[in-house]
Tab-separated table of C-alpha atoms in Angstrom:
chain	number	residue	atom	x	y	z
A	160	MET	CA	25.480	3.631	11.492
A	161	SER	CA	28.879	4.460	10.059
A	162	ASP	CA	28.484	1.569	7.572
A	163	ARG	CA	25.087	2.905	6.808
A	164	GLU	CA	26.208	6.230	5.754
A	165	PHE	CA	28.734	5.229	3.545
A	166	GLY	CA	26.184	3.286	1.967
A	167	GLY	CA	24.258	6.519	1.684
A	168	ASN	CA	27.175	8.592	0.052
A	169	ASP	CA	27.401	5.839	-2.350
A	170	GLU	CA	24.162	5.808	-3.110
A	171	LEU	CA	24.739	9.742	-4.704
A	172	SER	CA	26.913	8.706	-6.807
A	173	LEU	CA	27.284	6.707	-10.207
A	174	PRO	CA	27.945	3.027	-10.081
A	175	LYS	CA	31.411	2.743	-11.004
A	176	ALA	CA	31.300	-0.201	-13.389
A	177	THR	CA	28.657	1.194	-14.976
A	178	VAL	CA	30.700	4.133	-15.568
A	179	GLN	CA	33.593	2.392	-16.607
A	180	LYS	CA	31.654	0.260	-18.975
A	181	ILE	CA	30.340	2.944	-20.745
A	182	ILE	CA	34.016	4.749	-20.915
A	183	THR	CA	34.960	1.739	-22.717
A	184	GLU	CA	31.967	1.824	-25.460
A	185	ILE	CA	32.970	5.715	-26.046
A	186	LEU	CA	36.376	5.154	-26.635
A	187	HIS	CA	35.500	1.919	-28.678
A	188	SER	CA	36.801	3.253	-32.015
A	189	ASP	CA	40.180	4.752	-30.284
A	190	PRO	CA	41.834	1.244	-29.243
A	191	GLY	CA	44.842	1.380	-27.146
A	192	VAL	CA	43.662	4.663	-25.036
A	193	THR	CA	42.479	4.271	-21.356
A	194	PHE	CA	40.855	6.056	-19.058
A	195	ALA	CA	43.154	6.219	-15.626
A	196	LYS	CA	40.869	5.039	-12.578
A	197	ASP	CA	40.890	8.737	-11.101
A	198	THR	CA	40.003	9.973	-14.131
A	199	ARG	CA	36.981	8.094	-13.800
A	200	ASP	CA	36.314	9.014	-10.455
A	201	LEU	CA	36.960	12.551	-11.614
A	202	LEU	CA	34.395	12.261	-14.403
A	203	ILE	CA	31.533	10.597	-11.825
A	204	GLU	CA	31.933	13.703	-9.691
A	205	CYS	CA	31.480	15.548	-13.110
A	206	CYS	CA	28.299	13.653	-14.006
A	207	VAL	CA	26.822	14.076	-10.178
A	208	GLU	CA	27.530	17.705	-10.917
A	209	PHE	CA	25.964	17.936	-14.441
A	210	ILE	CA	22.590	15.966	-13.208
A	211	THR	CA	22.524	18.392	-10.027
A	212	LEU	CA	22.524	21.266	-12.447
A	213	ILE	CA	19.930	19.796	-14.835
A	214	SER	CA	17.712	19.065	-11.656
A	215	SER	CA	18.086	22.389	-10.099
A	216	GLU	CA	17.279	24.204	-13.447
A	217	ALA	CA	14.247	22.156	-14.636
A	218	ASN	CA	12.959	22.728	-10.997
A	219	GLU	CA	13.434	26.565	-11.050
A	220	ILE	CA	11.470	26.361	-14.378
A	221	ALA	CA	8.701	24.261	-12.918
A	222	GLU	CA	8.550	26.710	-10.422
A	223	LYS	CA	7.863	29.247	-12.250
A	224	GLU	CA	5.198	27.668	-14.321
A	225	ALA	CA	3.975	26.936	-10.600
A	226	LYS	CA	4.218	22.762	-11.674
A	227	LYS	CA	4.944	20.665	-8.438
A	228	THR	CA	6.433	17.850	-10.822
A	229	ILE	CA	9.330	18.088	-12.973
A	230	ALA	CA	8.607	16.780	-16.420
A	231	CYS	CA	10.342	16.246	-19.484
A	232	GLU	CA	9.662	19.797	-20.975
A	233	HIS	CA	11.229	21.153	-17.958
A	234	VAL	CA	14.193	19.338	-18.568
A	235	LYS	CA	14.236	20.234	-22.075
A	236	ALA	CA	13.920	24.094	-21.240
A	237	ALA	CA	16.914	23.562	-18.755
A	238	LEU	CA	19.152	21.941	-21.343
A	239	GLU	CA	18.341	24.928	-23.940
A	240	GLU	CA	18.991	27.669	-20.855
A	241	LEU	CA	22.362	26.033	-20.033
A	242	ASP	CA	23.733	25.734	-23.557
A	243	PHE	CA	23.010	21.966	-23.926
A	244	GLY	CA	20.399	22.529	-26.396
A	245	ASN	CA	21.831	20.007	-28.905
A	246	TYR	CA	21.015	17.222	-26.609
A	247	VAL	CA	17.479	18.111	-26.794
A	248	PRO	CA	16.628	16.289	-30.102
A	249	ALA	CA	17.702	13.058	-28.893
A	250	ILE	CA	15.965	13.317	-25.374
A	251	LEU	CA	12.878	14.125	-26.698
A	252	GLU	CA	13.359	10.859	-28.963
A	253	VAL	CA	13.989	8.923	-25.658
A	254	ALA	CA	10.783	10.309	-24.010
A	255	ALA	CA	8.890	9.336	-27.088
A	256	ASP	CA	10.161	6.021	-26.963
A	257	TYR	CA	9.448	5.731	-23.328
A	258	LYS	CA	5.680	7.235	-23.834
A	259	LYS	CA	5.345	4.198	-26.561
A	260	THR	CA	6.788	1.276	-24.332
A	261	GLN	CA	4.420	2.713	-21.633
A	262	ALA	CA	1.274	2.631	-23.374
A	263	SER	CA	2.041	-0.955	-25.077
A	264	ARG	CA	2.578	-2.100	-21.557
A	265	GLU	CA	-1.006	-0.714	-20.402
A	266	LYS	CA	-2.679	-1.466	-23.410
A	267	LYS	CA	-1.934	-4.829	-24.722
A	268	GLN	CA	-4.216	-4.228	-27.491
A	269	THR	CA	-2.242	-2.102	-29.217
A	270	LYS	CA	0.156	-4.819	-30.048
A	271	ILE	CA	-2.074	-5.923	-32.445
A	272	GLU	CA	-2.482	-2.681	-34.257
A	273	GLN	CA	1.479	-2.256	-33.945
A	274	SER	CA	1.541	-5.333	-36.342
A	275	GLY	CA	0.685	-3.072	-39.514
A	276	MET	CA	-2.071	-5.219	-40.778
A	277	THR	CA	-5.527	-4.453	-41.389
A	278	GLU	CA	-8.342	-6.020	-39.686
A	279	GLU	CA	-8.922	-7.988	-42.591
A	280	GLU	CA	-5.550	-9.354	-42.712
A	281	LEU	CA	-5.791	-10.377	-39.151
A	282	MET	CA	-9.075	-12.169	-39.879
A	283	GLN	CA	-7.467	-13.950	-42.633
A	284	GLN	CA	-4.840	-14.974	-40.427
A	285	GLN	CA	-6.805	-16.129	-37.907
A	286	LEU	CA	-8.991	-18.214	-40.269
A	287	GLU	CA	-5.789	-19.561	-41.709
A	288	LEU	CA	-4.487	-20.618	-38.223
A	289	PHE	CA	-8.047	-22.439	-37.893
A	290	ARG	CA	-7.385	-24.064	-41.169
A	291	SER	CA	-4.044	-25.336	-40.201
A	292	ALA	CA	-5.263	-26.549	-36.889
A	293	THR	CA	-7.867	-28.551	-38.323
A	294	ASP	CA	-5.659	-30.133	-40.962
A	295	LYS	CA	-3.357	-31.064	-38.103
A	296	PHE	CA	-6.003	-32.292	-36.182
A	297	ASN	CA	-7.505	-34.135	-38.815
A	298	SER	CA	-4.372	-35.542	-40.075
A	299	GLY	CA	-2.845	-36.245	-36.624
A	300	PRO	CA	-2.781	-39.738	-34.699
A	301	GLN	CA	-6.113	-41.621	-35.567
B	110	MET	CA	2.462	-19.863	-40.681
B	111	PRO	CA	0.874	-20.299	-37.328
B	112	PRO	CA	4.151	-20.853	-35.483
B	113	THR	CA	6.005	-18.054	-36.832
B	114	LEU	CA	3.159	-15.760	-35.860
B	115	LYS	CA	2.975	-16.922	-32.471
B	116	ASP	CA	6.532	-16.291	-31.794
B	117	GLU	CA	6.175	-12.700	-33.023
B	118	ARG	CA	3.753	-11.731	-30.427
B	119	ASP	CA	5.213	-13.701	-27.820
B	120	ASP	CA	8.130	-11.383	-28.421
B	121	ASP	CA	6.532	-8.246	-28.238
B	122	GLY	CA	4.575	-8.979	-25.330
B	123	GLU	CA	7.221	-10.640	-23.085
B	124	TYR	CA	9.945	-7.939	-23.728
B	125	TYR	CA	8.124	-4.863	-22.881
B	126	PRO	CA	7.206	-5.483	-18.844
B	127	ASP	CA	11.194	-6.165	-18.926
B	128	ALA	CA	14.055	-4.066	-17.472
B	129	THR	CA	15.643	-4.383	-20.560
B	130	VAL	CA	13.034	-2.524	-22.538
B	131	GLU	CA	14.852	0.933	-23.127
B	132	GLU	CA	17.603	-1.069	-24.745
B	133	LYS	CA	15.828	-3.262	-26.945
B	134	PRO	CA	13.542	-1.287	-28.896
B	135	SER	CA	15.438	1.928	-28.845
B	136	ARG	CA	18.192	0.320	-30.250
B	137	ALA	CA	16.792	-0.295	-33.398
B	138	ARG	CA	14.872	2.473	-33.412
B	139	LYS	CA	18.331	4.359	-32.999
B	140	ALA	CA	20.018	2.803	-35.629
B	141	LYS	CA	17.297	4.006	-38.239
B	142	GLN	CA	17.152	7.294	-36.925
B	143	GLU	CA	20.976	8.059	-35.885
B	144	GLY	CA	21.334	11.072	-38.586
B	145	ASN	CA	18.783	12.769	-37.085
B	146	GLY	CA	18.608	12.336	-33.596
B	147	THR	CA	22.445	12.994	-32.428
B	148	ASN	CA	23.080	14.813	-35.693
B	149	ASN	CA	24.472	18.258	-34.268
B	150	LEU	CA	26.740	16.393	-31.885
B	151	VAL	CA	29.643	16.522	-34.409
B	152	GLY	CA	31.978	13.606	-34.704
B	153	THR	CA	30.265	11.767	-32.007
B	154	GLU	CA	27.252	10.606	-33.862
B	155	HIS	CA	28.650	7.001	-34.558
B	156	ILE	CA	29.127	6.392	-30.983
B	157	GLU	CA	26.696	4.038	-29.427
B	158	VAL	CA	26.441	3.463	-25.783
B	159	LYS	CA	24.383	0.406	-24.799
B	160	THR	CA	24.699	0.539	-21.010
B	161	LYS	CA	22.282	2.489	-19.386
B	162	PHE	CA	22.503	4.081	-16.024
B	163	PRO	CA	20.041	3.065	-13.376
B	164	VAL	CA	17.247	5.034	-13.609
B	165	ALA	CA	16.394	5.051	-9.817
B	166	ARG	CA	20.192	6.124	-9.231
B	167	ILE	CA	19.601	9.134	-11.424
B	168	LYS	CA	16.357	9.887	-9.781
B	169	ARG	CA	17.883	9.819	-6.043
B	170	ILE	CA	20.570	11.819	-7.096
B	171	MET	CA	18.184	14.658	-8.814
B	172	GLN	CA	16.115	14.501	-5.592
B	173	ALA	CA	18.837	14.521	-3.378
B	174	ASP	CA	18.795	18.480	-3.721
B	175	ASP	CA	16.325	19.193	-0.952
B	176	ASP	CA	14.296	21.909	-3.431
B	177	VAL	CA	13.682	19.375	-5.999
B	178	GLY	CA	10.530	17.920	-5.214
B	179	LYS	CA	8.358	15.304	-7.427
B	180	VAL	CA	9.798	14.233	-10.752
B	181	ALA	CA	7.795	12.717	-13.415
B	182	GLN	CA	8.446	9.161	-14.186
B	183	VAL	CA	10.149	10.052	-17.658
B	184	THR	CA	12.300	12.673	-16.667
B	185	PRO	CA	14.847	10.260	-14.877
B	186	VAL	CA	14.957	8.175	-18.365
B	187	VAL	CA	15.465	11.814	-20.055
B	188	VAL	CA	18.273	12.923	-17.684
B	189	SER	CA	20.094	9.854	-17.729
B	190	LYS	CA	20.216	10.238	-22.066
B	191	ALA	CA	21.251	14.162	-21.455
B	192	LEU	CA	23.825	12.213	-18.865
B	193	GLU	CA	25.133	10.061	-21.902
B	194	LEU	CA	25.758	12.657	-24.344
B	195	PHE	CA	26.940	14.795	-21.864
B	196	MET	CA	29.939	12.072	-20.972
B	197	ILE	CA	30.170	10.990	-24.749
B	198	SER	CA	31.190	14.753	-25.406
B	199	LEU	CA	33.570	15.167	-22.365
B	200	VAL	CA	35.017	11.938	-22.454
B	201	THR	CA	35.770	12.360	-26.037
B	202	LYS	CA	37.282	15.734	-25.634
B	203	ALA	CA	39.535	14.336	-22.965
B	204	ALA	CA	40.749	11.757	-24.959
B	205	VAL	CA	41.647	14.277	-27.642
B	206	GLU	CA	43.611	16.666	-25.301
B	207	ALA	CA	45.042	13.078	-24.473
B	208	LYS	CA	46.118	12.555	-28.045
B	209	ALA	CA	47.506	15.823	-28.201
B	210	ARG	CA	49.991	14.930	-25.827
B	211	SER	CA	50.388	11.427	-27.661
B	212	SER	CA	49.335	9.793	-24.309
B	213	LYS	CA	47.880	6.619	-24.321
B	214	ARG	CA	46.209	7.329	-21.286
B	215	VAL	CA	43.432	9.659	-20.655
B	216	THR	CA	44.694	11.267	-17.084
B	217	SER	CA	42.520	13.869	-14.877
B	218	ALA	CA	44.869	16.611	-16.328
B	219	HIS	CA	43.329	15.826	-19.778
B	220	LEU	CA	39.810	16.131	-18.568
B	221	LYS	CA	40.868	19.109	-16.562
B	222	GLN	CA	41.679	20.548	-20.125
B	223	ALA	CA	38.802	19.597	-21.801
B	224	VAL	CA	36.649	21.218	-18.832
B	225	THR	CA	38.186	24.579	-19.421
B	226	ASN	CA	38.608	24.427	-23.052
B	227	ASP	CA	34.746	24.697	-23.506
B	228	GLU	CA	32.309	27.210	-22.065
B	229	GLN	CA	29.637	24.666	-22.023
B	230	PHE	CA	31.477	22.979	-18.919
B	231	ASP	CA	32.247	26.075	-17.040
B	232	PHE	CA	29.878	24.461	-14.052
B	233	LEU	CA	32.499	21.897	-13.574
B	234	THR	CA	35.512	24.310	-12.975
B	235	ASP	CA	35.327	23.880	-9.340
B	236	ILE	CA	35.246	20.446	-9.758
B	237	VAL	CA	38.478	20.108	-11.738
B	238	SER	CA	40.322	23.300	-9.770
B	239	LYS	CA	41.576	20.633	-7.376
B	240	VAL	CA	43.521	18.573	-10.697
B	241	ALA	CA	47.128	19.873	-11.253
B	242	ASP	CA	47.492	20.947	-14.465
B	243	ALA	CA	49.879	18.108	-16.821
B	244	PRO	CA	52.874	19.232	-17.090
B	245	ALA	CA	52.839	19.194	-21.333
B	246	ALA	CA	49.775	21.226	-20.795
B	247	ALA	CA	51.548	24.415	-20.607
B	248	GLU	CA	52.855	24.106	-23.956
B	249	LYS	CA	50.098	22.634	-25.713
B	250	SER	CA	47.558	25.162	-24.051
B	251	GLU	CA	47.905	28.059	-26.789
B	252	ASP	CA	47.114	25.829	-29.278
B	253	THR	CA	44.059	24.880	-27.673
B	254	VAL	CA	43.173	28.339	-26.723
B	255	MET	CA	43.504	29.163	-30.922
B	256	GLU	CA	41.425	26.477	-31.387
B	257	GLY	CA	38.569	27.612	-29.057
B	258	GLU	CA	39.002	31.410	-29.738
B	259	GLY	CA	36.034	33.582	-29.059
B	260	LYS	CA	34.485	30.677	-27.563
B	261	LYS	CA	36.867	30.450	-24.309
B	262	ARG	CA	38.656	33.340	-24.244
B	263	LYS	CA	38.516	33.693	-20.025
B	264	GLY	CA	39.678	30.717	-19.074
B	265	GLY	CA	42.137	29.933	-21.300
B	266	ALA	CA	43.766	33.379	-21.313
B	267	ARG	CA	43.954	33.098	-17.541
B	268	LYS	CA	45.314	29.825	-17.823
B	269	LYS	CA	48.288	30.788	-20.234
B	270	ARG	CA	49.439	33.564	-17.837
B	271	LYS	CA	49.761	31.524	-15.333
B	272	ALA	CA	52.088	28.952	-17.166
B	273	ASP	CA	54.044	31.553	-18.446
B	274	ASP	CA	54.665	33.295	-15.146
B	275	ASP	CA	55.594	29.845	-13.598
B	276	ASP	CA	57.598	28.663	-16.628
B	277	PHE	CA	59.341	31.484	-17.828
């Protein structure tokens, strides 16, 4: 039981190795600078607090709009409200990326559209493919 | 060239459903739009974090608050990005504090100083209050207060007074 409790606690924090990796990436341009372990743990606490702050603010905003689900727009409004408005462009970009990948996951067809070629060009390419396949077949082992 | 064409499509098709989705396409796009997207985070826009937080974990932390109900699929993803920017900001500022005291090692006291200097981080005051101030921080706090003047009167002033009382 107590084991599970510990596990439960851990679940509500961020993985230390991941955080350490990110810290290293951030300090990459400052060679020689190291981050003490207890500093990292303190940083993790700060991170969890940040998530809690943003989600509770976003939740309030969603509730005010009588929405049951917290959406991207609520996070955006929360960030603006909490003096983190400068993060907004980046999160919108991420949201757009996410949408795009979701869309292409659902509809394989869009990948053809994403190739940036017109239908004619695609047709041309297909014909080319057929032709080369035929050639290969004809010139292949007798 | 038939083989090339085929390869490209395979790439696209194969990578998307993967867990690595978030990284691959967005990294390329990020490089393209870097100037736009993170422009207002002055001095940190060159920092590129490739490691991502586990989205499921972020969601769980969000929902640990009983008031928080359902969240959209995209929500933990954008919160994760916000968290990344938050970390970049906090770590960079803590590193500046360390540098100001010619320390190669970023300590909790430096992190605390970074929090105290910036109004944006007021919500972390409780968390860092348990950390002792760095010995050198007392001397240097005057400089940092000057830098952040107007922005961070309250905390800085309080801190300075305390330091004076204690030391002199």
